[in-house]
Amino acid sequence: MKIFLWFLAICFVIGLLVNLWPIFAGLLAIFVGWKIYETVYFKGQTFRGIKSRIQDYIKECNELNTHIEELKDTPLEINKLDAGSVNYQDKSKWNLKKSTLKERKYAPNIHHCTKSVFDGASREPFKYVCKYFGVEADEETLQKFEALLNNFEAAEDGKIALQKERGNILDSIQSEIPALIKRISRKRLERELGFDAVDFKTVYFPKYVFQYTSPGGNTSRQYNIVMDLDNLNKFVVYLSEKIKYKKSAAGQRALMTSKLRREIKERDHFTCQLCGVSLSQEPHLLLEIDHIVPVSKGGLTTEDNLQTLCWRCNRSKGAKTQIPAAIPEQ
């Protein structure tokens, strides 16, 4: 639709320049006619009947979408220690003229460093993240990053499941939707049916930035260490290696990595241990890994304390301790 509006604008300008008003008027009439047809269709009885028939499926898709957003909002709560504040003024003449210096930003996830630290961060990013961003290599930090990985991976899996489920719903009504509506107004069709907008971006992954600016402001470079799924898996292992010789539960438990998540799902036959629904029944079902005894209540990441839950059961469980239902062998 945006392309068409741009096309109309270009035609209008051309019309002004070369007096092609009849062509522009014709295009405008087509556009107005289409918008009238579109509006009449979406307010018509036929479309309302289709929408009513699939309302429950759309509602469940929207609930899954909300659940995914909640997973993405998992707080890390690991920042630099508050070392106080200072009012600093730099009256150097050159400083006022260098845009790279004037644009410097200060935030908990940005570290303005020397050239040696910058080079070190490029060689050993995890080591320098721990050192300069207050990330302690201890059991509590390990649990936080494991929870982050578990939730973020579920969110990414959920986006795939959601996209496929929405596609199935739309495919089921394809024969009832006019061809022009399907081709030209697909996004409005989804909005009119009641689908919530889905955010497929991955900007929610935590990012640690090492930034170096030369003394004169002529050079400004930065390294972005993005804690995506791959880096989170590696960082969990890195932290565990740092604390494995300490007397903690880390040496007696598994690591919540992508590999362990797959193993638990396979062990449980891709079946929710509370309601019994499985991937064989719902091919696009989002399955998650849950601690039976929550970490907040002393539960460990051990295979006997982990279970597979569907997203509905996991969302309703919260921090409660529940005994898995007996799932028949498959």
Tab-separated table of C-alpha atoms in Angstrom:
chain	number	residue	atom	x	y	z
A	1	MET	CA	0.000	0.000	0.000
A	2	LYS	CA	2.836	2.415	0.761
A	3	ILE	CA	4.320	1.734	-2.688
A	4	PHE	CA	0.979	2.529	-4.296
A	5	LEU	CA	0.703	5.817	-2.381
A	6	TRP	CA	4.211	6.747	-3.457
A	7	PHE	CA	3.221	5.907	-7.026
A	8	LEU	CA	0.225	8.247	-6.765
A	9	ALA	CA	2.424	11.012	-5.397
A	10	ILE	CA	4.868	10.628	-8.289
A	11	CYS	CA	2.012	10.665	-10.776
A	12	PHE	CA	0.691	13.852	-9.167
A	13	VAL	CA	4.066	15.566	-9.560
A	14	ILE	CA	4.343	14.398	-13.166
A	15	GLY	CA	0.832	15.660	-13.765
A	16	LEU	CA	1.833	19.080	-12.529
A	17	LEU	CA	4.878	19.130	-14.788
A	18	VAL	CA	3.462	17.769	-18.030
A	19	ASN	CA	-0.272	18.293	-17.550
A	20	LEU	CA	-1.242	14.608	-17.403
A	21	TRP	CA	-4.271	15.273	-15.238
A	22	PRO	CA	-6.531	12.695	-16.899
A	23	ILE	CA	-4.089	9.887	-16.054
A	24	PHE	CA	-3.706	11.071	-12.486
A	25	ALA	CA	-7.465	11.446	-12.074
A	26	GLY	CA	-7.957	7.905	-13.362
A	27	LEU	CA	-5.424	6.465	-10.921
A	28	LEU	CA	-6.973	8.401	-8.072
A	29	ALA	CA	-10.416	7.063	-8.981
A	30	ILE	CA	-9.044	3.497	-8.962
A	31	PHE	CA	-7.453	4.030	-5.545
A	32	VAL	CA	-10.614	5.537	-4.021
A	33	GLY	CA	-12.743	2.787	-5.550
A	34	TRP	CA	-10.458	0.124	-4.114
A	35	LYS	CA	-10.548	1.631	-0.609
A	36	ILE	CA	-14.356	1.729	-0.742
A	37	TYR	CA	-14.498	-1.921	-1.863
A	38	GLU	CA	-12.030	-2.920	0.841
A	39	THR	CA	-13.987	-1.168	3.594
A	40	VAL	CA	-17.322	-2.585	2.454
A	41	TYR	CA	-15.884	-6.115	2.391
A	42	PHE	CA	-14.382	-5.976	5.890
A	43	LYS	CA	-17.645	-4.608	7.303
A	44	GLY	CA	-19.755	-7.129	5.428
A	45	GLN	CA	-21.624	-10.126	6.826
A	46	THR	CA	-19.492	-12.687	4.961
A	47	PHE	CA	-16.228	-11.491	6.511
A	48	ARG	CA	-17.797	-11.148	9.976
A	49	GLY	CA	-18.943	-14.749	9.731
A	50	ILE	CA	-15.424	-15.951	8.876
A	51	LYS	CA	-13.947	-13.914	11.735
A	52	SER	CA	-16.480	-15.250	14.233
A	53	ARG	CA	-15.827	-18.856	13.209
A	54	ILE	CA	-12.061	-18.685	13.839
A	55	GLN	CA	-12.147	-16.289	16.800
A	56	ASP	CA	-11.027	-18.879	19.357
A	57	TYR	CA	-7.958	-19.817	17.275
A	58	ILE	CA	-7.004	-16.159	16.867
A	59	LYS	CA	-7.408	-15.591	20.603
A	60	GLU	CA	-5.031	-18.444	21.388
A	61	CYS	CA	-2.483	-17.106	18.871
A	62	ASN	CA	-2.638	-13.716	20.565
A	63	GLU	CA	-2.180	-15.298	23.997
A	64	LEU	CA	0.895	-17.148	22.718
A	65	ASN	CA	2.173	-13.851	21.297
A	66	THR	CA	1.748	-12.223	24.722
A	67	HIS	CA	3.556	-15.140	26.370
A	68	ILE	CA	6.485	-14.753	23.946
A	69	GLU	CA	6.760	-11.056	24.797
A	70	GLU	CA	6.823	-11.955	28.510
A	71	LEU	CA	9.670	-14.414	27.883
A	72	LYS	CA	11.611	-11.730	26.013
A	73	ASP	CA	11.221	-9.352	28.956
A	74	THR	CA	13.188	-11.631	31.302
A	75	PRO	CA	15.275	-9.251	33.464
A	76	LEU	CA	18.974	-9.913	33.824
A	77	GLU	CA	19.544	-7.490	36.719
A	78	ILE	CA	23.318	-7.538	36.399
A	79	ASN	CA	24.866	-4.096	36.168
A	80	LYS	CA	27.960	-2.280	37.252
A	81	LEU	CA	28.121	-1.348	40.904
A	82	ASP	CA	26.967	2.208	41.639
A	83	ALA	CA	30.199	4.064	42.252
A	84	GLY	CA	28.620	7.471	42.762
A	85	SER	CA	28.198	10.396	40.394
A	86	VAL	CA	30.325	13.310	39.333
A	87	ASN	CA	29.731	16.591	37.536
A	88	TYR	CA	32.403	16.782	34.847
A	89	GLN	CA	33.083	19.614	32.414
A	90	ASP	CA	35.646	19.565	29.632
A	91	LYS	CA	36.403	23.024	28.235
A	92	SER	CA	39.066	21.886	25.789
A	93	LYS	CA	38.628	23.596	22.441
A	94	TRP	CA	39.185	20.436	20.391
A	95	ASN	CA	36.575	18.525	22.377
A	96	LEU	CA	33.840	20.837	21.178
A	97	LYS	CA	34.728	20.292	17.550
A	98	LYS	CA	34.894	16.487	17.417
A	99	SER	CA	31.517	14.874	16.771
A	100	THR	CA	32.759	11.457	17.957
A	101	LEU	CA	33.424	12.925	21.407
A	102	LYS	CA	30.216	14.942	21.607
A	103	GLU	CA	28.149	11.884	20.672
A	104	ARG	CA	29.574	9.629	23.372
A	105	LYS	CA	26.862	7.923	25.388
A	106	TYR	CA	27.137	6.662	28.937
A	107	ALA	CA	25.014	3.707	29.974
A	108	PRO	CA	25.345	0.568	32.143
A	109	ASN	CA	26.043	-1.579	29.069
A	110	ILE	CA	28.590	0.749	27.450
A	111	HIS	CA	32.169	0.877	28.650
A	112	HIS	CA	34.415	3.639	27.339
A	113	CYS	CA	37.857	2.112	27.525
A	114	THR	CA	41.504	2.517	26.703
A	115	LYS	CA	43.064	1.052	23.579
A	116	SER	CA	44.584	-1.849	25.546
A	117	VAL	CA	41.217	-2.785	27.107
A	118	PHE	CA	39.540	-2.467	23.713
A	119	ASP	CA	42.070	-4.860	22.172
A	120	GLY	CA	41.703	-7.252	25.109
A	121	ALA	CA	37.908	-7.323	24.724
A	122	SER	CA	38.334	-8.353	21.090
A	123	ARG	CA	40.463	-11.347	22.127
A	124	GLU	CA	38.603	-12.481	25.272
A	125	PRO	CA	35.130	-10.912	25.195
A	126	PHE	CA	33.613	-12.987	28.034
A	127	LYS	CA	36.525	-12.291	30.361
A	128	TYR	CA	36.246	-8.563	29.796
A	129	VAL	CA	32.442	-8.561	30.113
A	130	CYS	CA	32.812	-10.114	33.557
A	131	LYS	CA	35.567	-7.707	34.560
A	132	TYR	CA	34.110	-4.417	33.352
A	133	PHE	CA	30.369	-4.996	33.679
A	134	GLY	CA	30.265	-6.438	37.187
A	135	VAL	CA	29.340	-9.988	36.127
A	136	GLU	CA	30.495	-12.257	38.960
A	137	ALA	CA	31.399	-15.857	38.137
A	138	ASP	CA	29.236	-17.423	40.862
A	139	GLU	CA	26.259	-19.737	41.189
A	140	GLU	CA	23.685	-16.933	41.320
A	141	THR	CA	24.954	-15.334	38.111
A	142	LEU	CA	25.099	-18.703	36.389
A	143	GLN	CA	21.443	-19.336	37.267
A	144	LYS	CA	20.436	-15.935	35.899
A	145	PHE	CA	22.115	-16.526	32.559
A	146	GLU	CA	20.704	-20.057	32.363
A	147	ALA	CA	17.208	-18.676	32.946
A	148	LEU	CA	17.851	-16.033	30.306
A	149	LEU	CA	18.932	-18.656	27.779
A	150	ASN	CA	15.998	-20.950	28.610
A	151	ASN	CA	13.437	-18.150	28.197
A	152	PHE	CA	15.028	-16.587	25.126
A	153	GLU	CA	15.263	-19.924	23.333
A	154	ALA	CA	11.612	-20.596	24.173
A	155	ALA	CA	10.761	-17.138	22.793
A	156	GLU	CA	12.571	-17.845	19.523
A	157	ASP	CA	10.903	-21.278	19.265
A	158	GLY	CA	7.595	-19.588	20.051
A	159	LYS	CA	7.966	-17.109	17.210
A	160	ILE	CA	8.406	-19.982	14.755
A	161	ALA	CA	5.416	-21.866	16.199
A	162	LEU	CA	3.302	-18.711	16.165
A	163	GLN	CA	4.167	-17.897	12.569
A	164	LYS	CA	3.241	-21.414	11.446
A	165	GLU	CA	0.004	-21.449	13.428
A	166	ARG	CA	-1.079	-18.092	12.021
A	167	GLY	CA	-0.249	-19.394	8.558
A	168	ASN	CA	-2.424	-22.468	9.136
A	169	ILE	CA	-5.361	-20.332	10.249
A	170	LEU	CA	-5.049	-18.062	7.228
A	171	ASP	CA	-4.658	-21.056	4.891
A	172	SER	CA	-7.873	-22.560	6.270
A	173	ILE	CA	-9.905	-19.591	5.003
A	174	GLN	CA	-8.024	-18.924	1.750
A	175	SER	CA	-10.836	-20.197	-0.468
A	176	GLU	CA	-13.325	-17.837	1.196
A	177	ILE	CA	-11.292	-14.621	0.821
A	178	PRO	CA	-11.436	-12.654	-2.453
A	179	ALA	CA	-8.230	-12.901	-4.476
A	180	LEU	CA	-7.612	-9.138	-4.534
A	181	ILE	CA	-7.990	-8.896	-0.749
A	182	LYS	CA	-5.454	-11.718	-0.298
A	183	ARG	CA	-2.979	-10.130	-2.684
A	184	ILE	CA	-3.254	-6.430	-1.921
A	185	SER	CA	-4.600	-6.229	1.638
A	186	ARG	CA	-3.010	-9.169	3.472
A	187	LYS	CA	-1.784	-7.061	6.405
A	188	ARG	CA	-5.147	-5.369	6.836
A	189	LEU	CA	-6.816	-8.791	6.574
A	190	GLU	CA	-4.757	-10.003	9.543
A	191	ARG	CA	-5.580	-6.845	11.533
A	192	GLU	CA	-9.307	-7.068	10.755
A	193	LEU	CA	-9.361	-10.730	11.782
A	194	GLY	CA	-7.972	-9.649	15.155
A	195	PHE	CA	-4.376	-10.891	15.036
A	196	ASP	CA	-1.995	-8.900	17.262
A	197	ALA	CA	1.166	-7.604	15.626
A	198	VAL	CA	4.114	-9.988	16.053
A	199	ASP	CA	7.606	-8.653	16.719
A	200	PHE	CA	10.120	-10.956	15.042
A	201	LYS	CA	13.143	-8.768	15.807
A	202	THR	CA	15.871	-9.979	18.172
A	203	VAL	CA	16.915	-6.614	19.574
A	204	TYR	CA	15.922	-7.834	23.045
A	205	PHE	CA	19.164	-9.823	23.350
A	206	PRO	CA	21.436	-8.101	25.927
A	207	LYS	CA	24.369	-6.249	24.397
A	208	TYR	CA	27.653	-5.234	26.011
A	209	VAL	CA	29.608	-2.503	24.238
A	210	PHE	CA	33.289	-1.674	24.515
A	211	GLN	CA	33.938	1.703	22.948
A	212	TYR	CA	37.281	3.343	22.291
A	213	THR	CA	37.665	6.990	21.295
A	214	SER	CA	41.091	8.398	20.611
A	215	PRO	CA	42.235	11.344	22.791
A	216	GLY	CA	41.724	13.818	19.956
A	217	GLY	CA	38.379	12.379	18.945
A	218	ASN	CA	39.539	11.492	15.436
A	219	THR	CA	38.918	7.751	15.851
A	220	SER	CA	35.961	5.989	17.427
A	221	ARG	CA	35.514	2.218	17.375
A	222	GLN	CA	33.423	-0.240	19.325
A	223	TYR	CA	32.912	-3.949	19.893
A	224	ASN	CA	29.353	-5.185	20.412
A	225	ILE	CA	29.082	-8.417	22.372
A	226	VAL	CA	25.501	-9.526	21.774
A	227	MET	CA	24.208	-12.251	24.073
A	228	ASP	CA	22.249	-14.127	21.428
A	229	LEU	CA	21.436	-17.826	21.817
A	230	ASP	CA	24.835	-18.946	20.577
A	231	ASN	CA	26.751	-16.607	22.891
A	232	LEU	CA	24.482	-17.378	25.853
A	233	ASN	CA	25.198	-21.096	25.443
A	234	LYS	CA	28.932	-20.392	25.357
A	235	PHE	CA	28.734	-17.956	28.284
A	236	VAL	CA	26.889	-20.456	30.498
A	237	VAL	CA	29.686	-22.968	29.878
A	238	TYR	CA	32.304	-20.257	30.457
A	239	LEU	CA	30.805	-19.302	33.830
A	240	SER	CA	30.501	-22.927	34.892
A	241	GLU	CA	34.190	-23.496	34.118
A	242	LYS	CA	35.055	-20.545	36.326
A	243	ILE	CA	33.150	-21.858	39.349
A	244	LYS	CA	33.414	-25.655	38.986
A	245	TYR	CA	36.272	-25.908	41.501
A	246	LYS	CA	34.313	-24.024	44.158
A	247	LYS	CA	32.135	-25.775	46.726
A	248	SER	CA	28.760	-25.098	45.188
A	249	ALA	CA	25.914	-26.977	43.566
A	250	ALA	CA	27.420	-26.218	40.161
A	251	GLY	CA	29.571	-29.329	40.299
A	252	GLN	CA	26.556	-31.529	41.074
A	253	ARG	CA	24.104	-30.316	38.495
A	254	ALA	CA	23.618	-29.999	34.752
A	255	LEU	CA	23.875	-26.811	32.728
A	256	MET	CA	20.702	-25.361	31.261
A	257	THR	CA	21.910	-25.223	27.672
A	258	SER	CA	20.169	-25.782	24.339
A	259	LYS	CA	21.508	-29.349	24.342
A	260	LEU	CA	19.936	-30.143	27.723
A	261	ARG	CA	16.617	-28.585	26.640
A	262	ARG	CA	16.507	-30.919	23.629
A	263	GLU	CA	17.391	-33.949	25.773
A	264	ILE	CA	14.606	-33.250	28.290
A	265	LYS	CA	12.033	-32.866	25.510
A	266	GLU	CA	13.149	-36.142	23.943
A	267	ARG	CA	13.050	-37.892	27.330
A	268	ASP	CA	9.473	-36.677	27.850
A	269	HIS	CA	8.459	-37.705	24.316
A	270	PHE	CA	7.707	-34.079	23.391
A	271	THR	CA	4.712	-34.239	25.699
A	272	CYS	CA	3.538	-31.793	28.365
A	273	GLN	CA	3.952	-33.475	31.747
A	274	LEU	CA	0.904	-31.706	33.219
A	275	CYS	CA	-1.874	-31.733	30.596
A	276	GLY	CA	-0.556	-34.518	28.337
A	277	VAL	CA	-0.742	-32.619	25.045
A	278	SER	CA	2.046	-33.511	22.614
A	279	LEU	CA	3.591	-32.424	19.335
A	280	SER	CA	1.856	-35.338	17.625
A	281	GLN	CA	-1.474	-33.767	18.598
A	282	GLU	CA	-0.469	-30.135	17.982
A	283	PRO	CA	2.395	-29.974	15.445
A	284	HIS	CA	3.106	-26.291	16.177
A	285	LEU	CA	2.910	-26.585	19.965
A	286	LEU	CA	5.481	-24.560	21.927
A	287	LEU	CA	7.146	-26.799	24.515
A	288	GLU	CA	9.262	-25.342	27.319
A	289	ILE	CA	11.571	-26.689	30.020
A	290	ASP	CA	10.474	-26.072	33.595
A	291	HIS	CA	12.016	-26.612	37.032
A	292	ILE	CA	9.611	-28.783	39.061
A	293	VAL	CA	10.944	-27.216	42.262
A	294	PRO	CA	11.627	-23.612	41.216
A	295	VAL	CA	15.148	-22.234	41.485
A	296	SER	CA	13.710	-19.503	43.722
A	297	LYS	CA	12.757	-22.251	46.207
A	298	GLY	CA	16.070	-24.096	46.092
A	299	GLY	CA	15.474	-26.288	43.051
A	300	LEU	CA	18.533	-27.335	41.052
A	301	THR	CA	19.087	-27.786	37.344
A	302	THR	CA	19.157	-31.575	37.481
A	303	GLU	CA	17.402	-33.923	35.103
A	304	ASP	CA	15.061	-35.224	37.792
A	305	ASN	CA	13.997	-31.633	38.595
A	306	LEU	CA	13.278	-30.702	34.975
A	307	GLN	CA	10.135	-31.395	32.999
A	308	THR	CA	8.614	-30.545	29.636
A	309	LEU	CA	5.556	-28.306	29.760
A	310	CYS	CA	3.448	-26.781	27.033
A	311	TRP	CA	3.461	-22.985	27.042
A	312	ARG	CA	-0.070	-22.854	28.475
A	313	CYS	CA	0.793	-24.967	31.527
A	314	ASN	CA	4.134	-23.254	32.046
A	315	ARG	CA	2.512	-19.828	31.887
A	316	SER	CA	-0.124	-20.774	34.472
A	317	LYS	CA	2.335	-22.596	36.758
A	318	GLY	CA	4.502	-19.565	37.578
A	319	ALA	CA	6.668	-20.244	40.622
A	320	LYS	CA	4.410	-22.992	41.999
A	321	THR	CA	5.669	-26.517	42.626
A	322	GLN	CA	3.582	-29.107	40.818
A	323	ILE	CA	3.911	-32.875	40.530
A	324	PRO	CA	3.971	-34.090	36.913
A	325	ALA	CA	0.986	-36.072	35.735
A	326	ALA	CA	1.552	-39.672	34.719
A	327	ILE	CA	2.161	-39.652	30.970
A	328	PRO	CA	1.745	-43.012	29.223
A	329	GLU	CA	4.774	-44.423	27.434
A	330	GLN	CA	4.804	-43.740	23.689
